[in-house]
Each structure stands twice: as C-alpha cells, then as structure tokens.
Amino acid sequence: MKKRVLSGIRATGRLHVGNYLGAVKGMLELQSDPDYETLYMVADLHTVTTPYKVDELRINRNEVIVDYLAAGLDPEKSIIFRQADVKEHAELAFYFASVVSIARMQHLPTFKDKVKQYPKDSTIALLNYPILMSSDILLYKAGLVPVGIDQEPHLEVAREIARKMNDLYGTDFPEPKRFATKGEYVPSLKGEGKMGKSVEGSYINLTDTVDEVRKKVRSMPTATEAGGEMTGGVKALFAFANLFIPDNMEEYHDEFEAGNLRFSDMKDAVAAAISEELRPLQEKRKELEADRAYLDKVMKEGAERAREIASKTVQEVKEKMGLG
Ligand code: TYM
C-alpha cells in the first residue's frame, strides 16, 4: 500500500513565501513521488480558533485552493479539499481530546504565543488546535507531513495521540514525521523572527507584483558597520539569497568579509529571483480565477474522496472505543 501524506494551510489570506518554501514545495515534491498518496487541505476549521471575519473566511477558504493549484498541486495526483467539508475532522478531534490532558496543551509554545497575541480571545478551540491538527493527519493514517519547522511541536502531539490511542484501544495509527524542505524556516523581512501573516511587513505574498517584491526586499534593514557582525536583517537577506540564488553565495560572503558588499545590488538580485520564481504561479492563478466552475469541481471531488477514507477511520475508532 502507498504511504499517505497530509498537509494543510490555514485560510487566513493569500499564501506567502514562507508557506510556499516551508510547506508547498514539500507538498509538490511528494505529490510527484509515486510511492505516496497525497492529501492536501485548506485548514479552514483551524482559522476559527483565533478571531476572524466571516466574509473573509468565506473567500479565503477558496483562495488557498487557488494558490495550491497555481503552485502546481494537481487534483489528478492529490486529493485537494477543504477541511470543513469533511465533518470527520471535528469528530475524530473530539475522540482524541479524551486522551489529552489540559496541562499538556496549555504548555505548548504555540498556544502560549497565541494567548499573548489574543489575551481576551483564547478559547477552548485554540487550546484544542493541536488535537484538531492531529485528527487531520491521523484520520488518513498519514505518516509524513510536509510542514515548516514551526509545526514540529504539533507533530509531537500527533505522535503522542497515536501512541495513546494504539495502547488504549488497539488502533493502528502511524507516528507521523515531518517532511522538511530547504526553506523549513523562512525569516521575516524585518530581520527578527520568521515570516508570518500576523506580522505586517514580514512577508511577501505569492501574488505580489515585481514592484512590490522589490520594494519589500529593499526595505530590509541591512545597515552595518564595515567588518562588523551580521545583524538580523543581513542574516535574513543572506538566507533569502541562499534560497533563491544559491550560486551567488560565495561571492556575497567574500564581499561581506571584505567590507565591499553592495546591499542594494544584492537586494535587487534577490528580489528579481523571487519574482522570477513567482511569475508562473501568478500566470496560472489568472487562468484559474477565470474558471470558477473548475475550482468548484476540484473542491467537491476532493471532499468526496477524502470523506471516503475519513469515514472508515472514524467508524473503526468508534468501534474500538465502545461507541460503534
Ligand atoms: P500555517 O497556516 O501557520 O502555515 C502553513 C504552512 O506554512 C509553513 N510556514 C513556514 N515555513 C517556513 N518558514 C516560515 N516563515 C513559515 N511560515 C509558515 C508552516 O510550517 C506550515 O507548514 N497548523 C498548521 C495548519 C494545519 C496543518 C494540519 C498542517 C492544520 N492541520 C495538518 C499539516 C497537517 C498551520 O497553522 O500552518
């Protein structure tokens, strides 16, 4: 039997370069490997774990699918769907919640960060976030998950739940592992922390124009004293260069050491390489935007195929737990 792969991205807006390099590139690589059966979803249920706007979610849960297809995810090769269209995700998460302690969830770094960000809106759904993510993966008994390094604590929870369920109820869940890409950690343009949707000015969207990309990269903070240590901004610029124009790295390092690196030239070269990579995605996106009927068909068929697998797992779990 083929090994299963599952991944997802929240429906919080257009995808950015961090999502693309950390997750989508891995999704693409596994999609074209005949040893794997790949399932890729929009994590729209996860979107409601923090404050959101109903009208925006309604749009974004479809826009992520457009981004997926534009990037090369292929419904002929992968099952592409929206999480909320498969009710078993929420159902299995409830059963899993019965084997996870509140303390374990409260101590997760991702939960603590979100509580700091939304002190008045830290809900039970937010506490439950990693359990729902475990349900996404284990519903399909996926053993491999292409995600960025920030998701590792959540995968650890999924492994714990798999072990616990298998011990207590005799299920056969695999312990899922992360599939890492070269861009598993894409830094913020601001030179501190990672690129993320919630930090304004930190990200480049996949839909950004050539001018927007150039402007954003030029704004990276790279002021340095000659011969000094690399600042966060310089490190970030080097990280982008390494991801998009790796062949130039030696030269940039030599020039930096010698104190004659021209950051403006380096930035423009990085920006041009990013835009070059994004161009085919943007062209494909335009075609897809004009064909809503095709998108609806992809989503409908994807959900049907996902449900077929998901309902079997839920039935099996219910029986083993004494609910079947
Ligand atoms: P989300 O929506 O925050 O991010 C989606 C994916 O993008 C990756 N990513 C990054 N990778 C490298 N550098 C960055 N700066 C960067 N920013 C984001 C994330 O690691 C992720 O792979 N919990 C998940 C969504 C989810 C999921 C799942 C993933 C729900 N269920 C099941 C896998 C399997 C999340 O919030 O991702």
Short mmCIF file of C-alpha atoms in Angstrom, two decimals, residues 61-202:
data_model
loop_
_atom_site.label_atom_id
_atom_site.label_comp_id
_atom_site.label_asym_id
_atom_site.label_seq_id
_atom_site.Cartn_x
_atom_site.Cartn_y
_atom_site.Cartn_z
CA ARG A 61 -11.02 29.07 2.10
CA ASN A 62 -11.34 29.07 -1.68
CA GLU A 63 -8.37 31.34 -2.35
CA VAL A 64 -5.97 28.92 -0.69
CA ILE A 65 -7.21 26.24 -3.10
CA VAL A 66 -6.47 28.65 -5.98
CA ASP A 67 -2.97 29.23 -4.59
CA TYR A 68 -2.46 25.46 -4.27
CA LEU A 69 -3.45 24.83 -7.88
CA ALA A 70 -1.46 27.81 -9.12
CA ALA A 71 1.62 26.42 -7.37
CA GLY A 72 1.19 23.09 -9.11
CA LEU A 73 -0.87 20.89 -6.79
CA ASP A 74 -2.76 18.65 -9.16
CA PRO A 75 -6.17 17.08 -8.48
CA GLU A 76 -5.19 14.23 -10.79
CA LYS A 77 -2.39 13.34 -8.41
CA SER A 78 -3.53 14.63 -5.00
CA ILE A 79 -6.76 14.78 -3.04
CA ILE A 80 -7.32 18.52 -2.62
CA PHE A 81 -10.09 19.62 -0.27
CA ARG A 82 -11.35 21.95 2.43
CA GLN A 83 -11.24 20.58 5.98
CA ALA A 84 -14.73 21.81 6.95
CA ASP A 85 -16.24 19.87 4.04
CA VAL A 86 -15.25 16.64 5.78
CA LYS A 87 -17.05 16.56 9.11
CA GLU A 88 -14.98 13.64 10.38
CA HIS A 89 -12.10 16.04 11.17
CA ALA A 90 -14.06 17.62 14.02
CA GLU A 91 -15.50 14.30 15.09
CA LEU A 92 -12.18 12.48 15.43
CA ALA A 93 -10.73 15.52 17.23
CA PHE A 94 -13.40 15.09 19.88
CA TYR A 95 -12.48 11.45 20.46
CA PHE A 96 -8.78 12.36 20.58
CA ALA A 97 -9.50 15.08 23.15
CA SER A 98 -10.41 12.32 25.58
CA VAL A 99 -6.78 11.12 25.71
CA VAL A 100 -5.03 14.51 26.03
CA SER A 101 -4.60 16.47 29.27
CA ILE A 102 -5.41 20.17 29.52
CA ALA A 103 -1.95 20.82 31.02
CA ARG A 104 -0.19 19.28 28.01
CA MET A 105 -1.99 21.67 25.66
CA GLN A 106 -1.51 24.71 27.90
CA HIS A 107 2.25 24.25 27.91
CA LEU A 108 2.71 24.25 24.15
CA PRO A 109 4.76 27.23 22.94
CA THR A 110 2.36 27.87 20.04
CA PHE A 111 -0.59 28.09 22.47
CA LYS A 112 1.29 30.44 24.79
CA ASP A 113 2.21 32.73 21.87
CA LYS A 114 -1.40 32.95 20.69
CA VAL A 115 -2.66 33.67 24.21
CA LYS A 116 -0.21 36.58 24.35
CA GLN A 117 -1.43 37.78 20.95
CA TYR A 118 -5.16 37.44 21.84
CA PRO A 119 -5.38 37.67 25.65
CA LYS A 120 -9.14 38.17 25.59
CA ASP A 121 -9.88 35.60 22.92
CA SER A 122 -8.06 32.48 23.99
CA THR A 123 -10.81 29.93 23.52
CA ILE A 124 -11.23 26.21 24.01
CA ALA A 125 -10.96 25.89 20.22
CA LEU A 126 -7.49 27.44 20.43
CA LEU A 127 -6.46 25.05 23.21
CA ASN A 128 -7.78 22.25 21.02
CA TYR A 129 -5.81 23.39 17.94
CA PRO A 130 -3.09 20.68 18.06
CA ILE A 131 -5.70 17.98 18.70
CA LEU A 132 -7.61 19.01 15.59
CA MET A 133 -4.35 19.02 13.63
CA SER A 134 -3.59 15.51 14.92
CA SER A 135 -7.05 14.48 13.76
CA ASP A 136 -6.36 15.92 10.27
CA ILE A 137 -3.27 13.76 9.93
CA LEU A 138 -4.38 10.57 11.64
CA LEU A 139 -7.82 10.50 10.00
CA TYR A 140 -5.92 9.42 6.88
CA LYS A 141 -3.24 7.48 8.80
CA ALA A 142 -0.65 9.74 7.18
CA GLY A 143 2.93 9.04 8.19
CA LEU A 144 4.54 12.02 6.50
CA VAL A 145 3.65 15.70 6.86
CA PRO A 146 5.31 18.41 4.75
CA VAL A 147 5.33 21.49 7.02
CA GLY A 148 7.74 24.14 8.26
CA ILE A 149 9.83 23.66 11.38
CA ASP A 150 7.39 25.74 13.48
CA GLN A 151 4.87 22.88 13.30
CA GLU A 152 7.17 20.34 14.98
CA PRO A 153 5.59 20.74 18.47
CA HIS A 154 2.20 19.93 16.94
CA LEU A 155 3.56 16.82 15.25
CA GLU A 156 4.91 15.69 18.60
CA VAL A 157 1.34 15.91 19.94
CA ALA A 158 0.09 13.86 16.97
CA ARG A 159 2.67 11.17 17.75
CA GLU A 160 1.65 11.11 21.41
CA ILE A 161 -2.02 10.77 20.49
CA ALA A 162 -1.24 7.97 18.01
CA ARG A 163 0.67 6.05 20.71
CA LYS A 164 -2.01 6.62 23.33
CA MET A 165 -4.86 5.56 21.06
CA ASN A 166 -2.94 2.48 19.92
CA ASP A 167 -2.14 1.50 23.54
CA LEU A 168 -5.59 2.14 24.95
CA TYR A 169 -7.81 1.00 22.11
CA GLY A 170 -5.67 -1.11 19.79
CA THR A 171 -5.90 1.22 16.80
CA ASP A 172 -3.12 1.23 14.19
CA PHE A 173 -2.23 4.91 13.82
CA PRO A 174 1.28 5.65 12.50
CA GLU A 175 3.51 8.15 14.29
CA PRO A 176 3.70 10.97 11.73
CA LYS A 177 7.02 12.56 10.83
CA ARG A 178 7.76 15.94 9.32
CA PHE A 179 8.98 16.14 5.73
CA ALA A 180 11.44 19.03 5.73
CA THR A 181 12.38 21.32 2.84
CA LYS A 182 15.35 23.64 2.39
CA GLY A 183 13.02 26.52 3.28
CA GLU A 184 11.74 24.98 6.51
CA TYR A 185 12.39 28.30 8.27
CA VAL A 186 11.97 31.44 6.18
CA PRO A 187 12.94 34.55 8.14
CA SER A 188 10.91 37.73 8.42
CA LEU A 189 11.82 40.60 6.09
CA LYS A 190 12.18 42.67 9.24
CA GLY A 191 15.22 40.67 10.32
CA GLU A 192 13.69 39.33 13.51
CA GLY A 193 11.78 36.07 13.83
CA LYS A 194 10.06 34.24 10.98
CA MET A 195 7.98 35.36 8.03
CA GLY A 196 4.35 35.22 9.16
CA LYS A 197 0.96 36.52 8.15
CA SER A 198 0.31 38.05 11.55
CA VAL A 199 3.35 40.35 11.41
CA GLU A 200 2.80 43.23 8.99
CA GLY A 201 5.87 43.93 6.86
CA SER A 202 7.35 40.48 7.46
#
